[in-house]
């Protein structure tokens, strides 16, 4: 949190470059991004369509390989790892919340929540499990399958799943993109509470200024470059910053 | 619409290929069958034609010739033919028995070697030359090879009286297409020698060569000269006749192979049905879009049916080519294994092409009809939906009612068949019941696949952790699809299990029968004539043997009908020869009495206490029936009398068969040596052991099982294509799910493992159903074969089937799993 005098960094990116394709067809999605994400903080990544914000998140999370530059989560250098180690790193240190299709349809809510731990062969901390379930308010829906849950409930299950393995960082990609505004607000409130109360680190990609205003800090991308940032954002300041980008 | 369909097909060439492979294989099997049999047919016709061209007129005994003269041309016929004007040469063909003595001093083979004389023009000498003098002989190449004789060697044969004659081997010949000679082996001599050795009184054929007149003219002249009771044909006519009789054999082969092709096609139809079902489900939005922009239900239906027609046609064409390859391969394999099968040019006949194309197209289109109807049910609004619905399956009332009807009818028929007295009618009833029960399984598939996959997945789910459990869940996610996929495999496994139960049971039943009928260590038989009585006497003198049982028999008329009348060593009855009387008792079998086999008693309508009249050599004698014996329990002839009675009537007759038992504690080698010594001087007397007989029988059964399994393998391969197809389409459907799992930390090998386990479960489910059906119907079928069947469950084989099915499923998953694991996580997540 910004009040802490000594801010630890959870994720570091230096000179991050990502090029898709080669020759004339080459698309430079990221053109050398230097950025730090503070631990136990809620950071939002914003930018117009095609600015590279999703690519940045994928590279930071070890889902995609980088063309140049380096990424580290804690003491792990992602850019040196092969697919197998990247997978294990995601398993141990990273949590995900996607815009849609977050849950396996064959599993119940509880099984979905416990899935990352089971893949890693770890036992869930029962106290933490209870606390997370309380936080997201899913106690009475645990036995339901995703098809029996509302969109907001599904997203809360996804949040709980990301929290349960106490990852070093949670990456959220437009987590409220498919939700109505009330459900969206609920999910964002949970994300903020998990940072405040559980000391979680969250990096969220969004194009919604209201969603971004739940974060402690917002960084802005344009054409694959980090162009500005904003501390303690409000919907209005975020909107202003976006307008400035477009100009 | 036509253009849309074609564009869609071209855009998905890979999908097209996967779908068509099943039909390609099915049609390939059919076409291959025709190519093979056509080639053999053509080969036969050609070589018969070639043979026929060498002679102008052939004289053979008439087909309806009286059995009295054994269908032989009298010797005077030859002289009559030679006297006909226009005959340049007439050569007789002689045939009889000339048992060849092998290197072990015993006669060769189970049947006496044929002693023949064949005109030089018709004889295919492969090395050396034909016999031209009295002391010379020529041997057929297979026998020569088996016995290791080459020209220059001395060979010995037994003449009709059992006397040994030695000949100098001057050549080796090929018997060609004569299957009788090929089976028995043949020694060829000059006509005079052949007549001396075999004792043949006439000829089996006279080959005539013309000195000028056309074959037709000569035929008329010869026919007039030889008179009635003979058949005179031109060489060409004879060739056609022989080719026709061989055609019957190839027709049998063809029908047999086509049965297996039908099974393969059934499986292919199931695979196609499933694939089209999945394709339609996947293209819901595409269909809905077409409906949105104005396509009618009829047009959507037509587009799917058209797609199936195109797929069917293309696959059938490929299938025909595959069949050509398969047929050529089979022909090559036959040649490589040295089968004496003549072959013509390998080619696709117009008939084969028509049958292959029609079958392929019809099967494909029929299998696509239901999915096409499903496609018409897609509402236009579905185009606007974003996410594919999870397929839910509820057991409908109609389904349950139909399944219940099929089950009750099928089980009822099966039970009726099993309870019926054994016979073909019972077997057919059971099979009809089996077909109905199979329909029940087909209808009930989606209902039972859930619990079954739970059962099959119980171990994998515990063994492979999270991926294992997810895989088992996935395997039953779409019960309809899983059911159709596994039923395709079930068909093959059912038939394989059925065959293996059947053969195991027949093996053990026949084994039991052998033990009952030959309660002996050694069996002595004579290849020609009888076994001299002195052999039994010398065997009895040995202390190493405990019992020697003689069987003697003679043909006689009983109440006016021809029957075998015989006797057996009295002391053996009830000890070495087990008997079971359904009426009366053998204890009173004395002079003037006779025991009758039950089936004969029934035919003649005689019972205990009745008299029967036995006539032979013009003398009749009445005998009293004292017992009716159950046939099948022992090897006793239809009429068994006491030794004295038999001797009085027929005199001192040689033994037909002797059963020998070693004394307790005597080692097998010593007992065998005693028996061998006693028979050493008699080359025609062969010693067999029950172990050998069982071994030969086991070998025959194993061969049958192997051939059938090989032919069913194609059906299994096609069903595996179905599993691969289902999985790859599931992988496609679950792209985002797989990406999510990868993001959450599932490694590539784990993802691959997950799909392998899913395939394993599908394979096991198919195998379990198949094994249950196969065992039940194997049992039911054996129950209809004969009374007292000793049912045997080939547990090891069945376990192998189950394991192999699971393994095959895993193999089928290799490619889809690789593709799923290789997909980039980010790309898959972005795809919607």
PDB file of C-alpha atoms in Angstrom, chain B residues 657-757:
ATOM      1  CA  UNK B 657      -9.426 -99.701 -35.053  1.00  0.00           C
ATOM      2  CA  UNK B 658      -7.554-100.641 -31.894  1.00  0.00           C
ATOM      3  CA  UNK B 659      -7.485 -98.604 -28.686  1.00  0.00           C
ATOM      4  CA  UNK B 660      -4.518 -99.217 -26.414  1.00  0.00           C
ATOM      5  CA  UNK B 661      -3.972 -98.186 -22.818  1.00  0.00           C
ATOM      6  CA  UNK B 662      -0.622 -98.287 -21.084  1.00  0.00           C
ATOM      7  CA  UNK B 663      -0.461-100.228 -17.837  1.00  0.00           C
ATOM      8  CA  UNK B 664      -0.344 -98.073 -14.710  1.00  0.00           C
ATOM      9  CA  UNK B 665       3.143 -96.815 -13.954  1.00  0.00           C
ATOM     10  CA  UNK B 666       4.560 -97.612 -17.391  1.00  0.00           C
ATOM     11  CA  UNK B 667       6.313 -94.584 -18.872  1.00  0.00           C
ATOM     12  CA  UNK B 668       4.794 -93.199 -22.051  1.00  0.00           C
ATOM     13  CA  UNK B 669       7.949 -93.818 -24.118  1.00  0.00           C
ATOM     14  CA  UNK B 670       8.019 -97.500 -23.213  1.00  0.00           C
ATOM     15  CA  UNK B 671       4.338 -98.026 -23.994  1.00  0.00           C
ATOM     16  CA  UNK B 672       4.757 -96.182 -27.270  1.00  0.00           C
ATOM     17  CA  UNK B 673       7.770 -98.296 -28.154  1.00  0.00           C
ATOM     18  CA  UNK B 674       5.767-101.482 -27.594  1.00  0.00           C
ATOM     19  CA  UNK B 675       2.968-100.234 -29.859  1.00  0.00           C
ATOM     20  CA  UNK B 676       5.427 -99.042 -32.513  1.00  0.00           C
ATOM     21  CA  UNK B 677       7.234-102.384 -32.492  1.00  0.00           C
ATOM     22  CA  UNK B 678       4.015-104.317 -32.914  1.00  0.00           C
ATOM     23  CA  UNK B 679       3.056-102.237 -35.959  1.00  0.00           C
ATOM     24  CA  UNK B 680       6.512-101.738 -37.492  1.00  0.00           C
ATOM     25  CA  UNK B 681       5.978-104.427 -40.118  1.00  0.00           C
ATOM     26  CA  UNK B 682       2.742-102.861 -41.293  1.00  0.00           C
ATOM     27  CA  UNK B 683       3.336 -99.496 -42.980  1.00  0.00           C
ATOM     28  CA  UNK B 684      -0.388 -98.898 -43.486  1.00  0.00           C
ATOM     29  CA  UNK B 685      -1.114 -99.129 -39.752  1.00  0.00           C
ATOM     30  CA  UNK B 686      -0.726 -95.747 -38.128  1.00  0.00           C
ATOM     31  CA  UNK B 687      -0.382 -95.061 -34.432  1.00  0.00           C
ATOM     32  CA  UNK B 688      -1.897 -91.903 -33.038  1.00  0.00           C
ATOM     33  CA  UNK B 689      -2.167 -90.605 -29.537  1.00  0.00           C
ATOM     34  CA  UNK B 690      -5.071 -88.678 -28.111  1.00  0.00           C
ATOM     35  CA  UNK B 691      -2.652 -85.880 -27.288  1.00  0.00           C
ATOM     36  CA  UNK B 692      -1.767 -85.585 -30.977  1.00  0.00           C
ATOM     37  CA  UNK B 693      -5.413 -85.565 -32.017  1.00  0.00           C
ATOM     38  CA  UNK B 694      -6.181 -82.855 -29.485  1.00  0.00           C
ATOM     39  CA  UNK B 695      -3.158 -80.890 -30.639  1.00  0.00           C
ATOM     40  CA  UNK B 696      -4.329 -80.969 -34.243  1.00  0.00           C
ATOM     41  CA  UNK B 697      -7.812 -79.960 -33.209  1.00  0.00           C
ATOM     42  CA  UNK B 698      -6.497 -77.121 -31.030  1.00  0.00           C
ATOM     43  CA  UNK B 699      -4.405 -75.911 -33.933  1.00  0.00           C
ATOM     44  CA  UNK B 700      -7.429 -75.851 -36.232  1.00  0.00           C
ATOM     45  CA  UNK B 701      -9.485 -73.931 -33.650  1.00  0.00           C
ATOM     46  CA  UNK B 702      -6.660 -71.467 -33.082  1.00  0.00           C
ATOM     47  CA  UNK B 703      -6.443 -70.833 -36.811  1.00  0.00           C
ATOM     48  CA  UNK B 704     -10.169 -70.133 -37.026  1.00  0.00           C
ATOM     49  CA  UNK B 705      -9.984 -67.767 -34.076  1.00  0.00           C
ATOM     50  CA  UNK B 706      -6.975 -65.998 -35.558  1.00  0.00           C
ATOM     51  CA  UNK B 707      -8.577 -65.483 -38.963  1.00  0.00           C
ATOM     52  CA  UNK B 708     -11.836 -64.225 -37.492  1.00  0.00           C
ATOM     53  CA  UNK B 709     -10.029 -61.923 -35.101  1.00  0.00           C
ATOM     54  CA  UNK B 710      -7.965 -60.576 -37.969  1.00  0.00           C
ATOM     55  CA  UNK B 711     -11.072 -59.874 -40.024  1.00  0.00           C
ATOM     56  CA  UNK B 712     -12.833 -58.213 -37.085  1.00  0.00           C
ATOM     57  CA  UNK B 713      -9.781 -56.068 -36.474  1.00  0.00           C
ATOM     58  CA  UNK B 714     -10.888 -53.736 -39.246  1.00  0.00           C
ATOM     59  CA  UNK B 715     -14.147 -53.008 -37.437  1.00  0.00           C
ATOM     60  CA  UNK B 716     -12.101 -52.219 -34.343  1.00  0.00           C
ATOM     61  CA  UNK B 717      -9.787 -49.922 -36.295  1.00  0.00           C
ATOM     62  CA  UNK B 718     -12.788 -48.032 -37.670  1.00  0.00           C
ATOM     63  CA  UNK B 719     -14.268 -47.639 -34.208  1.00  0.00           C
ATOM     64  CA  UNK B 720     -10.920 -46.271 -33.031  1.00  0.00           C
ATOM     65  CA  UNK B 721     -11.120 -43.700 -35.808  1.00  0.00           C
ATOM     66  CA  UNK B 722     -14.456 -42.821 -34.248  1.00  0.00           C
ATOM     67  CA  UNK B 723     -12.844 -42.341 -30.846  1.00  0.00           C
ATOM     68  CA  UNK B 724     -10.089 -40.206 -32.378  1.00  0.00           C
ATOM     69  CA  UNK B 725     -12.711 -38.191 -34.236  1.00  0.00           C
ATOM     70  CA  UNK B 726     -14.871 -37.613 -31.170  1.00  0.00           C
ATOM     71  CA  UNK B 727     -11.866 -36.626 -29.131  1.00  0.00           C
ATOM     72  CA  UNK B 728     -10.463 -34.221 -31.673  1.00  0.00           C
ATOM     73  CA  UNK B 729     -13.813 -32.535 -31.988  1.00  0.00           C
ATOM     74  CA  UNK B 730     -14.111 -32.396 -28.199  1.00  0.00           C
ATOM     75  CA  UNK B 731     -10.645 -30.901 -28.040  1.00  0.00           C
ATOM     76  CA  UNK B 732     -11.809 -28.314 -30.524  1.00  0.00           C
ATOM     77  CA  UNK B 733     -14.920 -27.564 -28.479  1.00  0.00           C
ATOM     78  CA  UNK B 734     -12.960 -27.337 -25.276  1.00  0.00           C
ATOM     79  CA  UNK B 735     -10.119 -25.176 -26.572  1.00  0.00           C
ATOM     80  CA  UNK B 736     -10.785 -22.437 -24.060  1.00  0.00           C
ATOM     81  CA  UNK B 737     -11.250 -24.874 -21.247  1.00  0.00           C
ATOM     82  CA  UNK B 738      -7.893 -26.427 -21.982  1.00  0.00           C
ATOM     83  CA  UNK B 739      -6.327 -22.971 -22.119  1.00  0.00           C
ATOM     84  CA  UNK B 740      -7.841 -22.120 -18.736  1.00  0.00           C
ATOM     85  CA  UNK B 741      -6.411 -25.296 -17.236  1.00  0.00           C
ATOM     86  CA  UNK B 742      -3.021 -24.508 -18.731  1.00  0.00           C
ATOM     87  CA  UNK B 743      -3.197 -20.991 -17.279  1.00  0.00           C
ATOM     88  CA  UNK B 744      -4.039 -22.463 -13.902  1.00  0.00           C
ATOM     89  CA  UNK B 745      -0.912 -24.562 -13.984  1.00  0.00           C
ATOM     90  CA  UNK B 746      -1.707 -27.796 -15.814  1.00  0.00           C
ATOM     91  CA  UNK B 747       1.458 -28.833 -17.674  1.00  0.00           C
ATOM     92  CA  UNK B 748       1.391 -29.968 -21.295  1.00  0.00           C
ATOM     93  CA  UNK B 749       2.010 -33.625 -20.400  1.00  0.00           C
ATOM     94  CA  UNK B 750      -0.808 -33.397 -17.860  1.00  0.00           C
ATOM     95  CA  UNK B 751      -3.180 -32.010 -20.486  1.00  0.00           C
ATOM     96  CA  UNK B 752      -2.164 -34.775 -22.881  1.00  0.00           C
ATOM     97  CA  UNK B 753      -2.599 -37.271 -20.081  1.00  0.00           C
ATOM     98  CA  UNK B 754      -6.062 -35.936 -19.405  1.00  0.00           C
ATOM     99  CA  UNK B 755      -7.170 -36.626 -22.966  1.00  0.00           C
ATOM    100  CA  UNK B 756      -5.515 -40.029 -22.936  1.00  0.00           C
ATOM    101  CA  UNK B 757      -7.412 -40.975 -19.803  1.00  0.00           C
TER     102      UNK B 757
END
